[in-house]
Coordinates of N, CA, C and O in Angstrom, one line a residue:
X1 N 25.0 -20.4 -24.6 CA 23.8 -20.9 -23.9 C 24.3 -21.8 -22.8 O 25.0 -22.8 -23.0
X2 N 23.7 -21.5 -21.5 CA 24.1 -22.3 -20.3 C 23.5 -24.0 -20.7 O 22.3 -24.1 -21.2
X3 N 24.4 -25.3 -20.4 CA 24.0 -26.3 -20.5 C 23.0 -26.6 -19.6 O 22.6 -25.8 -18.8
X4 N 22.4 -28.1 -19.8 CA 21.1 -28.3 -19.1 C 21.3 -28.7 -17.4 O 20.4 -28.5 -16.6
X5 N 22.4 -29.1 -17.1 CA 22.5 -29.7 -15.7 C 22.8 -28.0 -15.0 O 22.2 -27.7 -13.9
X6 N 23.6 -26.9 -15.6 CA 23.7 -25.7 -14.8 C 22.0 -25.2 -15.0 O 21.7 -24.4 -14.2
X7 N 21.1 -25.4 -15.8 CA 19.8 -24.1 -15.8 C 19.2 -25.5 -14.7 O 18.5 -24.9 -13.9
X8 N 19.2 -26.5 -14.5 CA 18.4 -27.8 -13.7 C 18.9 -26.9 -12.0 O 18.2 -26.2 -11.3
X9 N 20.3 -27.1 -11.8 CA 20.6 -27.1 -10.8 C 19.9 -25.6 -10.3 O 19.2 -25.6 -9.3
X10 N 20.3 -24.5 -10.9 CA 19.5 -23.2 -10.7 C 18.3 -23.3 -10.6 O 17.8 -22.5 -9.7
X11 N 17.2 -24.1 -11.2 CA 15.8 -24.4 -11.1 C 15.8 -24.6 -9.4 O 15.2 -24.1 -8.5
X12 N 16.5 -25.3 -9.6 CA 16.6 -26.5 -8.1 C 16.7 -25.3 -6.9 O 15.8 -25.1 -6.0
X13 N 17.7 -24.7 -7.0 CA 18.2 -23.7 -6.0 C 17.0 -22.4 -6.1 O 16.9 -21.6 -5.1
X14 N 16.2 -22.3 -7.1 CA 15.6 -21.2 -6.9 C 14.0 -21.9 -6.1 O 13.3 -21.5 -5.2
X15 N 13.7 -23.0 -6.7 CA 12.0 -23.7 -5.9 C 12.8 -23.9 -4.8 O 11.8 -24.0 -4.0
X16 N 13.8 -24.0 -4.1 CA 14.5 -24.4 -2.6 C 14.0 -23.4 -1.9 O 13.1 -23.4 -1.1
X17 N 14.8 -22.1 -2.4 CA 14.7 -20.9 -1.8 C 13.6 -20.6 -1.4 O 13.4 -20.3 -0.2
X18 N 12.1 -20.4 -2.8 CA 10.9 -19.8 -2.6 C 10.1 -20.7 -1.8 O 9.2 -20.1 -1.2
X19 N 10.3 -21.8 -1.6 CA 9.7 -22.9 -0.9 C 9.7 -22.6 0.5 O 8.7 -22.5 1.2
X20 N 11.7 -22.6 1.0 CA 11.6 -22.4 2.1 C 11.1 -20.7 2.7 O 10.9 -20.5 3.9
X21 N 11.0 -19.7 1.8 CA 10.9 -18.4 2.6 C 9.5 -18.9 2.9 O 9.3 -19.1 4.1
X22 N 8.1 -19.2 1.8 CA 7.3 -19.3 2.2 C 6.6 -20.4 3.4 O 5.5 -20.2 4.0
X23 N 7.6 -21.5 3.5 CA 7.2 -22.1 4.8 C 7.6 -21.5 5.8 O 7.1 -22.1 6.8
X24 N 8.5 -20.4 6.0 CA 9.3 -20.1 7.4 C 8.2 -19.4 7.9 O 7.6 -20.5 7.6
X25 N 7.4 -18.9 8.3 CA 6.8 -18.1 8.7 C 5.5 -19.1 9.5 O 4.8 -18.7 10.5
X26 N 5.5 -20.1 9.1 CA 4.1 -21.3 9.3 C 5.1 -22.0 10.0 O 4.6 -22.8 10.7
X27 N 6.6 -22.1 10.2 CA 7.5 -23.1 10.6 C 7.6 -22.4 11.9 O 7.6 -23.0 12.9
X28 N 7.8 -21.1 11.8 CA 7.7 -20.0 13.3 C 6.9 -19.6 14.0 O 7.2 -18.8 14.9
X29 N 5.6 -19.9 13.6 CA 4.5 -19.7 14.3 C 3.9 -19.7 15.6 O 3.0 -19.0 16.0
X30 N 4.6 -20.9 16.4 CA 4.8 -20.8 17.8 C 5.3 -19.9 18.5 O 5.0 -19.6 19.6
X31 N 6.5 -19.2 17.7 CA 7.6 -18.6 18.1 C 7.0 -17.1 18.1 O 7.0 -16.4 19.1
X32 N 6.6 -16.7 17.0 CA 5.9 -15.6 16.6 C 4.5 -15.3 17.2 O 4.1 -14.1 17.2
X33 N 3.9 -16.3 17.6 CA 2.4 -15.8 18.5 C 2.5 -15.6 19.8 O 1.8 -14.8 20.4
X34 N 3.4 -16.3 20.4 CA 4.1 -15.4 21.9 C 4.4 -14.2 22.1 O 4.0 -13.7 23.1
X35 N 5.2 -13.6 21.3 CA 6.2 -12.5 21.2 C 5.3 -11.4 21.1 O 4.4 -11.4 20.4
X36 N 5.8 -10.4 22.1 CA 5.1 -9.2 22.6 C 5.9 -8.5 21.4 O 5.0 -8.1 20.7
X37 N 7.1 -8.2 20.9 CA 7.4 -7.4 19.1 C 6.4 -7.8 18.4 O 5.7 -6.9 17.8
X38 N 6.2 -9.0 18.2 CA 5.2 -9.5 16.9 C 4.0 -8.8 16.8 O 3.5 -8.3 15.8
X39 N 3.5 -8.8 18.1 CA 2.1 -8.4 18.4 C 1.9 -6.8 18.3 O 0.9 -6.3 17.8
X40 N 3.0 -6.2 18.8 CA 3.4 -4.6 18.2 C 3.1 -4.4 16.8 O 2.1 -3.9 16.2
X41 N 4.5 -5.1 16.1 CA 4.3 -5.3 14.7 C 3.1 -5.1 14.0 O 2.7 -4.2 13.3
X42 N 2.7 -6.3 14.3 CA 1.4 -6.2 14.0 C -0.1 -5.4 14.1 O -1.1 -5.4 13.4
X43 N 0.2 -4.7 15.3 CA -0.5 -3.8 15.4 C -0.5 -2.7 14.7 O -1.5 -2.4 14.1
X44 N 0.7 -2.1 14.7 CA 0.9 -0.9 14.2 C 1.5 -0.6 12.7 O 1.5 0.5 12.2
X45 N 2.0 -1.9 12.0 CA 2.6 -1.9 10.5 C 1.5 -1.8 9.4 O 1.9 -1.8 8.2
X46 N 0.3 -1.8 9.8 CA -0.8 -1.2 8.7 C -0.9 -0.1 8.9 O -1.3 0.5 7.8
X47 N -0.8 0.6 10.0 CA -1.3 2.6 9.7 C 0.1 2.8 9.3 O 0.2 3.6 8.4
X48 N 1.3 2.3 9.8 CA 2.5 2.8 9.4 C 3.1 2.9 7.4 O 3.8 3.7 6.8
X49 N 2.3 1.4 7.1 CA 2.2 1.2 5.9 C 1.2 2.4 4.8 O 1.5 2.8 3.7
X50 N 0.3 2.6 5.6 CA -0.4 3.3 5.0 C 0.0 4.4 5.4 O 0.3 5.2 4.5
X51 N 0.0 4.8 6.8 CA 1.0 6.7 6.3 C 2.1 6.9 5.6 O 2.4 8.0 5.2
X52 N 3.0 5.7 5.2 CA 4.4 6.1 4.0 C 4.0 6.4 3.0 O 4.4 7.4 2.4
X53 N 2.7 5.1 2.1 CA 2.3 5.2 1.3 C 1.1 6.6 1.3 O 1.3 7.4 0.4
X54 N 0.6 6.7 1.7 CA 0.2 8.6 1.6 C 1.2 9.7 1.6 O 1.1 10.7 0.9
X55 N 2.3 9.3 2.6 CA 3.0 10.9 2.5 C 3.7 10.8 1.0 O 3.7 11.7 0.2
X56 N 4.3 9.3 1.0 CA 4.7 9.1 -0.2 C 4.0 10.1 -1.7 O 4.5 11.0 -2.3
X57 N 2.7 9.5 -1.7 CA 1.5 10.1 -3.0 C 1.5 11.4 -2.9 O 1.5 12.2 -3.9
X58 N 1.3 12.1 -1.3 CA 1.3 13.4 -1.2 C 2.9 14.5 -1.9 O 3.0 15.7 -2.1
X59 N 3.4 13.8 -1.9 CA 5.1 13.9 -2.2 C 4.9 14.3 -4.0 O 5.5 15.2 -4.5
X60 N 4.1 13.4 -4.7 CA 4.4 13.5 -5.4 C 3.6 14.2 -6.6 O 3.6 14.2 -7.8
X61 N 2.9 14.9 -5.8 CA 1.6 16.0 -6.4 C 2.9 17.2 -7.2 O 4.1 17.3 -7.1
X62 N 2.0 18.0 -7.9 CA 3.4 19.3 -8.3 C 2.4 20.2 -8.4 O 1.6 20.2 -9.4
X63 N 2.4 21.2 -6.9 CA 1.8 22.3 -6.9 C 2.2 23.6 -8.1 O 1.6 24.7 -8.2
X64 N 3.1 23.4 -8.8 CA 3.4 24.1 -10.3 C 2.7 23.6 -11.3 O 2.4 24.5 -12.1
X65 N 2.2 22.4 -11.5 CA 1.1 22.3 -12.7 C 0.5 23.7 -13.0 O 0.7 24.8 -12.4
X66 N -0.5 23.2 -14.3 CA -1.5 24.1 -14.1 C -2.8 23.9 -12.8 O -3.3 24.8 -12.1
X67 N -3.0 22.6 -13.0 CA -4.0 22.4 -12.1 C -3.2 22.6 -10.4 O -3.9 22.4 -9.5
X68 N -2.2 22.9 -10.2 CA -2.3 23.0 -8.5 C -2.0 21.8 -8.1 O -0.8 21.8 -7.9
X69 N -2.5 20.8 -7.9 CA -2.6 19.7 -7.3 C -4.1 19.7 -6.5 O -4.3 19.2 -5.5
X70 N -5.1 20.4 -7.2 CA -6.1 20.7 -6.3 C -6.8 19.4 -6.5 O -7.4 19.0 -5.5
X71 N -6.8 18.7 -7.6 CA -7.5 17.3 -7.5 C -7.1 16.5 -6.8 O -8.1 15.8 -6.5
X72 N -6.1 16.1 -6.4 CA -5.1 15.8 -5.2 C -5.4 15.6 -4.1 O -5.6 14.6 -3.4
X73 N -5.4 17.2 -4.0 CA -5.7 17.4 -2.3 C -7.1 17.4 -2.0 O -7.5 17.4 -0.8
X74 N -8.0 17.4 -3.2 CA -9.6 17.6 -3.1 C -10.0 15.9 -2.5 O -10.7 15.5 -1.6
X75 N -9.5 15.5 -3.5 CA -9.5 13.9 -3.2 C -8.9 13.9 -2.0 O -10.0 13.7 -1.4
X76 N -8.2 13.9 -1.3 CA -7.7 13.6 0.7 C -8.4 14.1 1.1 O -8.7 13.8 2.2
X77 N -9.1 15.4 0.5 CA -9.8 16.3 2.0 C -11.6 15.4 2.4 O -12.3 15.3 3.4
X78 N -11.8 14.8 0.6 CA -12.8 14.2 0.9 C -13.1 13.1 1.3 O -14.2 12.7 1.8
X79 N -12.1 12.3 0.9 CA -11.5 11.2 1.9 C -11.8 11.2 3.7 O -12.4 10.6 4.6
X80 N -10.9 12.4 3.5 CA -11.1 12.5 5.4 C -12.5 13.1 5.6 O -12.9 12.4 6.5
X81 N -13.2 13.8 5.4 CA -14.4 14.1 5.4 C -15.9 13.0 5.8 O -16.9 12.9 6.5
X82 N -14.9 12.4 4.4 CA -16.3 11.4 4.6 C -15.8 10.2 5.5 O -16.7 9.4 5.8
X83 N -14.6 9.9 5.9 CA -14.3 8.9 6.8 C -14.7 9.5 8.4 O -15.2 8.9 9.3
X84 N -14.3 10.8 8.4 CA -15.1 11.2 10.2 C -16.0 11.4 9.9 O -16.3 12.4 10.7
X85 N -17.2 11.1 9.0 CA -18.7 11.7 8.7 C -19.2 10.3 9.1 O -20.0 10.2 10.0
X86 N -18.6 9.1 8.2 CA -19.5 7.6 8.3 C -18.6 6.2 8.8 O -18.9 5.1 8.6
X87 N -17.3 6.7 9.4 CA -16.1 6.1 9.8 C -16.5 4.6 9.2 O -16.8 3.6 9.9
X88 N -16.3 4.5 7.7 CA -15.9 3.5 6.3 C -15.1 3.6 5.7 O -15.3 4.2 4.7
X89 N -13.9 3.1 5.9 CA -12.7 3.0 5.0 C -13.3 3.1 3.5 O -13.2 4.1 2.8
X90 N -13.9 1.7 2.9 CA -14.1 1.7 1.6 C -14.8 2.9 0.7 O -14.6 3.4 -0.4
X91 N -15.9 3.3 1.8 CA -16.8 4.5 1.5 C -15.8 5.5 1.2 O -15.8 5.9 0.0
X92 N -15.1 6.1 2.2 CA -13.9 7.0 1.9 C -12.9 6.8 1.0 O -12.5 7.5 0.2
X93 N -12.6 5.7 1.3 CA -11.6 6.0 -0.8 C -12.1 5.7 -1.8 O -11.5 6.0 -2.8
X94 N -13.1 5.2 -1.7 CA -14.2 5.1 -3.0 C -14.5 6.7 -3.7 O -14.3 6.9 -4.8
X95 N -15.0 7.6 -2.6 CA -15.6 9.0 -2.7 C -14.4 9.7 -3.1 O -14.4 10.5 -4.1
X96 N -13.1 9.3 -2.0 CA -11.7 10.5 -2.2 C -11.4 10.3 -3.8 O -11.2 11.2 -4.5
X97 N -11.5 8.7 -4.4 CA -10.8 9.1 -5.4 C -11.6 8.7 -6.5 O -11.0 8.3 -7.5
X98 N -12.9 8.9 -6.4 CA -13.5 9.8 -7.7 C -14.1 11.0 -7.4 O -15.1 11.3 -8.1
X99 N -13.7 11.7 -6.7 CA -13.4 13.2 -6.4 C -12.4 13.6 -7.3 O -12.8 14.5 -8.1
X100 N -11.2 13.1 -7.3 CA -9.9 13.4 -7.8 C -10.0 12.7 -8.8 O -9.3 13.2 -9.7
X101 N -10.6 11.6 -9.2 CA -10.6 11.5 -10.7 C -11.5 12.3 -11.6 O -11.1 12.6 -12.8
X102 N -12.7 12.6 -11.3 CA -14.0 13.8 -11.8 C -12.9 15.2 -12.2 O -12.8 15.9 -13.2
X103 N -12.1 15.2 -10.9 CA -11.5 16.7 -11.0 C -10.5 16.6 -12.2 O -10.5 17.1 -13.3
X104 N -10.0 16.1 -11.9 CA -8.3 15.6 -12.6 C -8.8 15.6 -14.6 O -8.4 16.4 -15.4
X105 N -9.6 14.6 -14.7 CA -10.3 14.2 -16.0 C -11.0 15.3 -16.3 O -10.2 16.1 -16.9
X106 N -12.0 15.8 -16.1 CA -12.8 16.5 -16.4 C -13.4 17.6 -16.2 O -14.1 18.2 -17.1
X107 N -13.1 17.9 -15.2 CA -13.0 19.2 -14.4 C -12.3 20.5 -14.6 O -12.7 21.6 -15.0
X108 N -11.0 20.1 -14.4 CA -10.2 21.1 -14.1 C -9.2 20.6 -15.7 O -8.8 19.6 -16.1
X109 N -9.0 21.7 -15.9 CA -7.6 21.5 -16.8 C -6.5 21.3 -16.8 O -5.9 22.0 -16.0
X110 N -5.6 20.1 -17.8 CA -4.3 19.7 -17.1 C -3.5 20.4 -17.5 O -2.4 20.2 -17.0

């Protein structure tokens, strides 16, 4: 068992660490509200985030089931449906994915 001054000093070095990553960003903020990358960044790293994480999910459907993946894809199609119908994010993944969970659970067999 590690003595008390080596788990202290490691304490020490790890509140250092998490301290400083979470102030850098408030410590650069001048730096960062100028910058024409930042403002890119920023623009575009939420649809970017969210199309990995969809192609991602879409990736991991298995059109070999029994079910197809039709709950899946039933759920995205109604998603997109009802998002160019009443252009509401929450409305549309609310609907897409109890679409796909009605189907998945109860519906269709697994």
């Amino acid at each position: 068992m590690p003595d008390a001054p080596y788990v202290a000093t490691a304490l020490a070095v790890a509140v250092a660490v998490t301290v400083a990553l979470r102030a850098a960003p408030f410590a650069m903020k001048s730096v960062i509200q100028e910058s024409a990358l930042f403002a890119d960044l920023g623009r575009w790293m939420p649809l970017g985030a969210i199309a990995i994480l969809a192609v991602y999910c879409l990736s991991r459907i298995d059109v070999t089931a029994p079910s197809h993946g039709i709950a899946e894809l039933t759920g995205v199609a109604v998603t997109v449906v009802v998002h160019l119908l009443r252009r509401n994010a929450v409305l549309s993944i609310v609907a897409g994915s109890m679409a796909c969970i009605v189907l998945a659970n109860w519906l269709l067999p697994a």
